Amino acid sequence: MVTMRDVAALAGVSITTVSHVINETRPVAGDTRERVQKAIDETGYTGDAIARSLVMGGTKSLGLAVSLVSHPYFAELIAAIESEATRNGYSLVLIDTRDTPESEQTAVRMLRSRRVDGLLLTPSAGAGASLVLPELKKLGIPTVLVDRLTVAKDIDQVGPENVQATSGLVKHLAELGHRRIGIVCGKAGVATTEERILGYRLGLGRAGLKWDEALVSQSGWLAPLLDQDDPATAVVAADHLVTVGMLHEARARGLKLGTDLAVVSYDEVEWATLIEPPLTTLAQPVEEIGRTAVKLLLSRIADPTRPPETIRLSPSLMHRQSCGC
């Protein structure tokens, strides 16, 4: 195993100098730093992260607890978080919560056991009743909630704006003359789902349309909205996975999007312009959410006493033809 002594001998400097270069604990002359860095590259020296954490008082690592579902949104979010963490000199430890409160608590405790400097957490469905957040707050562990936010004011959190954005989708469909506007949602108990339903109701009210529970499908299926005496003529898909299911159902019934059924989706997908007609969507600022989450966490680590922040970033309307325009 390559040691710091080996690096020092190759660079012709003291072990202390190598330590200052690696840990940035004291300025080192440029030419000396270059020799040390060259010796590190040649030997493949990686250092001892555990020993370094004891000296520096931190592991320079961040934990991310998120559900690793088959969803391009989360893949993009994780990539953005890792990129920003790396840019700031931190490594990222990723653990799957499996989207259940029990697995979430296990995941968070595993991250804590790795002595990460802070936690990024996408709460699981129904996690509001779990012990995870109270536990983290009690222990004073720097934490930022990502994507699925709470109404709490005592924790940092960043995610998409859901209510006004979804309300805008309903308003757009109503302006096109639709009076039977439905919404299809995914998993119940998820904060983003509840907020988008709230936005749907707000949009109906603003358009002068009555709330009809029969036009809300929380099963993820479009069929219940169409198998009615007075079926929906327009539908809001609450996320990407729901959209896929809706498109399959519409095709099976021989319905033409934008003509027989107007469809809009909360979530941009890479194939939105490849179908006919192209899909009208709300594109979330995923990369910005990820970067902002890391910045919030590093600010919390640097100053544990600063006031908590809740940041909601607005999605962008990608106006295409599936809405009937």
Coordinates of C-alpha atoms in Angstrom, one line a residue:
M1 CA 0.0 0.0 0.0
V2 CA 1.4 3.4 -1.0
T3 CA 1.9 5.7 2.0
M4 CA 2.5 9.4 2.4
R5 CA 6.1 8.6 3.2
D6 CA 6.5 7.1 -0.3
V7 CA 5.0 10.3 -1.9
A8 CA 7.3 12.5 0.2
A9 CA 10.4 10.5 -0.8
L10 CA 9.6 10.6 -4.5
A11 CA 8.8 14.4 -4.4
G12 CA 11.9 15.1 -2.2
V13 CA 9.9 16.9 0.5
S14 CA 8.8 16.2 4.0
I15 CA 5.8 14.2 5.0
T16 CA 4.4 17.4 6.6
T17 CA 4.6 19.2 3.2
V18 CA 2.7 16.3 1.5
S19 CA 0.1 16.6 4.2
H20 CA -0.3 20.4 3.7
V21 CA -0.8 19.8 0.0
I22 CA -3.4 17.1 0.4
N23 CA -5.3 18.7 3.2
E24 CA -4.7 22.3 2.2
T25 CA -3.9 23.2 5.8
R26 CA -1.0 25.6 4.8
P27 CA 0.1 27.4 1.7
V28 CA 2.8 25.5 -0.3
A29 CA 5.1 27.0 -3.0
G30 CA 3.8 26.4 -6.5
D31 CA 6.8 24.3 -7.7
T32 CA 6.8 22.2 -4.5
R33 CA 3.0 21.6 -4.9
E34 CA 3.5 20.5 -8.5
R35 CA 6.2 18.0 -7.4
V36 CA 4.0 16.6 -4.7
Q37 CA 1.0 16.3 -7.1
K38 CA 3.2 14.6 -9.7
A39 CA 4.4 12.1 -7.1
I40 CA 0.8 11.4 -6.1
D41 CA -0.2 10.8 -9.7
E42 CA 2.8 8.5 -10.3
T43 CA 2.2 6.4 -7.1
G44 CA -1.6 6.4 -7.2
Y45 CA -1.7 7.5 -3.6
T46 CA -5.2 7.9 -2.3
G47 CA -4.6 8.6 1.4
D48 CA -6.5 7.4 4.4
A49 CA -10.0 8.9 4.4
I50 CA -10.7 7.8 8.0
A51 CA -7.4 9.2 9.4
R52 CA -8.0 12.4 7.4
S53 CA -11.5 12.8 8.9
L54 CA -10.1 12.6 12.4
V55 CA -7.7 15.4 11.6
M56 CA -10.0 17.6 9.7
G57 CA -13.1 17.0 11.7
G58 CA -15.1 15.8 8.7
T59 CA -15.2 13.2 6.0
K60 CA -15.8 15.6 3.0
S61 CA -18.7 13.3 2.0
L62 CA -22.4 13.9 1.7
G63 CA -25.1 11.3 2.0
L64 CA -28.0 11.1 -0.4
A65 CA -31.1 9.0 0.6
V66 CA -33.5 8.7 -2.4
S67 CA -35.8 6.1 -3.9
L68 CA -33.9 4.6 -6.9
V69 CA -37.1 4.0 -8.9
S70 CA -37.0 3.6 -12.7
H71 CA -37.6 7.3 -13.3
P72 CA -35.3 9.5 -15.5
Y73 CA -36.1 12.5 -13.2
F74 CA -34.3 10.9 -10.3
A75 CA -31.4 9.8 -12.4
E76 CA -30.9 13.4 -13.7
L77 CA -31.3 14.7 -10.1
I78 CA -28.7 12.4 -8.7
A79 CA -26.3 13.3 -11.5
A80 CA -26.7 17.0 -10.8
I81 CA -26.2 16.5 -7.0
E82 CA -23.1 14.4 -7.6
S83 CA -21.6 17.0 -10.0
E84 CA -22.1 19.9 -7.6
A85 CA -20.8 17.9 -4.6
T86 CA -17.6 16.9 -6.6
R87 CA -17.1 20.5 -7.8
N88 CA -17.0 21.5 -4.1
G89 CA -14.6 18.8 -3.1
Y90 CA -17.1 16.3 -1.6
S91 CA -17.8 12.7 -2.5
L92 CA -21.4 11.4 -2.5
V93 CA -22.6 8.3 -0.7
L94 CA -25.9 7.1 -2.3
I95 CA -28.4 4.8 -0.6
D96 CA -31.8 3.6 -1.8
T97 CA -34.8 4.3 0.5
R98 CA -37.1 2.0 -1.6
D99 CA -39.7 4.7 -1.0
T100 CA -40.9 3.2 2.4
P101 CA -40.5 4.9 5.8
E102 CA -38.9 1.8 7.2
S103 CA -36.2 1.5 4.5
E104 CA -35.7 5.2 4.7
Q105 CA -34.9 5.2 8.4
T106 CA -32.4 2.3 7.8
A107 CA -30.8 4.2 4.9
V108 CA -30.4 7.4 6.9
R109 CA -28.8 5.5 9.8
M110 CA -26.4 3.8 7.5
L111 CA -25.4 7.1 6.1
R112 CA -24.9 8.5 9.6
S113 CA -22.7 5.5 10.5
R114 CA -20.5 6.5 7.6
R115 CA -20.0 9.9 9.3
V116 CA -21.1 11.9 6.3
D117 CA -20.9 15.6 6.9
G118 CA -24.5 16.2 5.8
L119 CA -27.6 14.5 4.4
L120 CA -29.7 15.1 1.3
L121 CA -33.1 13.3 1.6
T122 CA -36.0 12.7 -0.7
P123 CA -38.7 11.7 1.8
S124 CA -40.6 8.5 1.1
A125 CA -44.3 8.2 0.7
G126 CA -45.9 8.5 4.1
A127 CA -42.6 9.6 5.7
G128 CA -44.4 12.4 7.5
A129 CA -45.3 9.9 10.2
S130 CA -41.8 8.4 10.5
L131 CA -39.1 9.1 13.0
V132 CA -36.5 10.2 10.4
L133 CA -36.9 13.9 10.4
P134 CA -37.4 14.4 14.2
E135 CA -34.4 12.1 14.7
L136 CA -32.2 14.2 12.3
K137 CA -33.4 17.5 13.9
K138 CA -32.8 16.2 17.4
L139 CA -29.2 15.1 16.6
G140 CA -28.5 18.4 14.8
I141 CA -27.4 16.7 11.6
P142 CA -27.2 19.1 8.6
T143 CA -30.1 18.0 6.3
V144 CA -31.7 19.3 3.2
L145 CA -35.0 17.8 1.8
V146 CA -35.0 17.5 -2.0
D147 CA -38.0 17.3 -4.4
R148 CA -40.6 16.2 -1.9
L149 CA -41.1 19.0 0.5
T150 CA -42.9 19.5 3.8
V151 CA -44.8 22.5 5.3
A152 CA -42.1 22.6 8.1
K153 CA -40.2 25.9 8.5
D154 CA -37.4 24.4 10.6
I155 CA -35.5 22.5 7.9
D156 CA -33.8 23.4 4.6
Q157 CA -35.5 22.1 1.5
V158 CA -35.6 22.7 -2.2
G159 CA -37.9 21.3 -4.9
P160 CA -40.2 22.2 -7.8
E161 CA -43.1 24.5 -7.5
N162 CA -46.1 22.3 -8.0
V163 CA -49.3 24.1 -7.1
Q164 CA -49.3 27.2 -9.3
A165 CA -47.7 25.2 -12.1
T166 CA -50.4 22.5 -12.2
S167 CA -53.1 25.2 -11.8
G168 CA -51.7 26.8 -15.0
L169 CA -52.0 23.5 -16.9
V170 CA -55.7 23.3 -15.9
K171 CA -56.3 26.9 -16.8
H172 CA -54.8 26.3 -20.2
L173 CA -57.1 23.4 -20.9
A174 CA -60.1 25.3 -19.7
E175 CA -59.3 28.2 -22.0
L176 CA -59.4 25.7 -24.9
G177 CA -63.0 25.0 -24.0
H178 CA -62.7 21.8 -21.9
R179 CA -65.1 21.4 -19.0
R180 CA -64.4 17.8 -18.1
I181 CA -60.8 18.0 -17.1
G182 CA -59.3 15.1 -15.2
I183 CA -56.0 14.3 -13.4
V184 CA -54.2 11.0 -13.2
C185 CA -51.7 10.7 -10.3
G186 CA -49.2 8.1 -9.1
K187 CA -48.4 7.0 -5.6
A188 CA -50.7 8.4 -2.9
G189 CA -49.1 10.0 0.1
V190 CA -46.2 11.6 -1.8
A191 CA -45.8 15.3 -1.2
T192 CA -45.5 16.2 -4.9
T193 CA -48.7 14.2 -5.8
E194 CA -50.7 16.0 -3.1
E195 CA -49.4 19.4 -4.2
R196 CA -50.2 18.7 -7.8
I197 CA -53.8 17.6 -6.9
L198 CA -54.1 20.9 -4.9
G199 CA -52.9 22.8 -8.0
Y200 CA -55.5 20.9 -10.1
R201 CA -58.3 21.9 -7.7
L202 CA -57.0 25.5 -7.7
G203 CA -57.0 25.6 -11.5
L204 CA -60.6 24.3 -11.6
G205 CA -61.7 27.0 -9.2
R206 CA -60.0 29.7 -11.2
A207 CA -61.7 28.4 -14.4
G208 CA -65.1 28.4 -12.7
L209 CA -65.3 24.6 -12.9
K210 CA -66.7 22.3 -10.2
W211 CA -64.6 19.7 -8.4
D212 CA -65.6 16.2 -9.3
E213 CA -63.9 13.4 -7.5
A214 CA -64.8 11.1 -10.4
L215 CA -62.3 13.0 -12.5
V216 CA -59.4 12.2 -10.2
S217 CA -57.5 8.9 -10.6
Q218 CA -54.9 8.2 -7.9
S219 CA -54.5 4.7 -9.3
G220 CA -52.2 5.9 -12.1
W221 CA -54.7 4.7 -14.7
L222 CA -56.6 6.7 -17.3
A223 CA -59.4 4.3 -17.8
P224 CA -61.6 5.4 -14.8
L225 CA -61.8 8.9 -16.3
L226 CA -62.9 7.6 -19.7
D227 CA -65.3 4.9 -18.6
Q228 CA -68.0 7.3 -17.5
D229 CA -71.3 8.5 -18.9
D230 CA -69.7 12.0 -19.1
P231 CA -66.0 11.2 -19.6
A232 CA -63.0 13.5 -19.4
T233 CA -62.1 15.3 -22.6
A234 CA -58.7 16.6 -21.3
V235 CA -56.3 15.1 -18.7
V236 CA -53.4 16.3 -16.7
A237 CA -50.7 13.6 -16.1
A238 CA -49.1 14.2 -12.7
D239 CA -45.7 12.7 -13.6
H240 CA -43.7 10.9 -16.3
L241 CA -44.6 7.4 -15.3
V242 CA -48.3 8.2 -15.3
T243 CA -47.9 9.8 -18.8
V244 CA -46.5 6.6 -20.2
G245 CA -49.5 4.6 -19.0
M246 CA -51.9 7.2 -20.3
L247 CA -50.4 7.1 -23.7
H248 CA -50.7 3.3 -23.9
E249 CA -54.3 3.5 -22.8
A250 CA -55.2 6.2 -25.3
R251 CA -53.5 4.2 -28.1
A252 CA -55.4 1.0 -27.1
R253 CA -58.7 2.9 -27.4
G254 CA -57.8 4.5 -30.7
L255 CA -57.9 8.0 -29.3
K256 CA -55.9 10.7 -31.1
L257 CA -54.1 13.1 -28.7
G258 CA -55.1 16.7 -29.0
T259 CA -58.2 15.8 -31.0
D260 CA -60.1 13.0 -29.1
L261 CA -58.3 13.7 -25.8
A262 CA -56.2 16.7 -24.8
V263 CA -53.2 15.6 -22.7
V264 CA -50.6 17.7 -20.7
S265 CA -47.9 16.3 -18.4
Y266 CA -46.1 17.5 -15.4
D267 CA -42.6 16.3 -16.3
E268 CA -40.6 16.7 -19.4
V269 CA -39.4 13.5 -21.2
E270 CA -36.8 13.2 -23.8
W271 CA -39.2 11.6 -26.3
A272 CA -41.9 14.3 -25.9
T273 CA -41.3 15.6 -29.4
L274 CA -41.0 12.2 -31.0
I275 CA -44.6 11.2 -30.6
E276 CA -47.4 12.6 -32.8
P277 CA -48.6 15.0 -31.8
P278 CA -45.7 16.3 -29.6
L279 CA -46.4 16.3 -25.9
T280 CA -47.1 19.5 -23.9
T281 CA -45.2 19.3 -20.7
L282 CA -43.9 21.1 -17.7
A283 CA -40.1 20.8 -17.6
Q284 CA -38.7 20.8 -14.1
P285 CA -35.4 22.6 -13.5
V286 CA -33.8 19.3 -12.3
E287 CA -30.2 20.4 -12.6
E288 CA -30.8 23.6 -10.7
I289 CA -32.7 21.7 -8.0
G290 CA -29.7 19.4 -7.5
R291 CA -27.1 22.2 -7.5
T292 CA -29.2 24.3 -5.1
A293 CA -29.7 21.4 -2.7
V294 CA -25.9 20.8 -2.4
K295 CA -25.3 24.6 -1.9
L296 CA -27.9 24.7 0.8
L297 CA -26.4 21.7 2.6
L298 CA -22.9 23.2 2.4
S299 CA -24.2 26.5 3.8
R300 CA -25.8 24.6 6.6
I301 CA -22.6 22.7 7.4
A302 CA -20.6 26.0 7.4
D303 CA -23.2 27.8 9.6
P304 CA -25.5 25.5 11.6
T305 CA -27.2 28.6 13.1
R306 CA -28.5 30.3 10.0
P307 CA -32.3 30.5 9.4
P308 CA -33.7 27.5 7.4
E309 CA -34.7 28.1 3.8
T310 CA -37.4 26.6 1.6
I311 CA -36.7 27.1 -2.1
R312 CA -39.2 26.3 -4.8
L313 CA -38.1 26.5 -8.4
S314 CA -40.7 26.9 -11.2
P315 CA -40.9 24.5 -14.1
S316 CA -41.1 25.8 -17.7
L317 CA -44.0 25.2 -20.0
M318 CA -43.0 23.3 -23.1
H319 CA -46.1 24.2 -25.3
R320 CA -46.7 21.6 -28.0
Q321 CA -49.8 20.1 -29.7
S322 CA -51.1 17.2 -27.5
C323 CA -53.2 19.8 -25.6
G324 CA -55.1 20.5 -28.8
C325 CA -53.4 23.8 -29.8

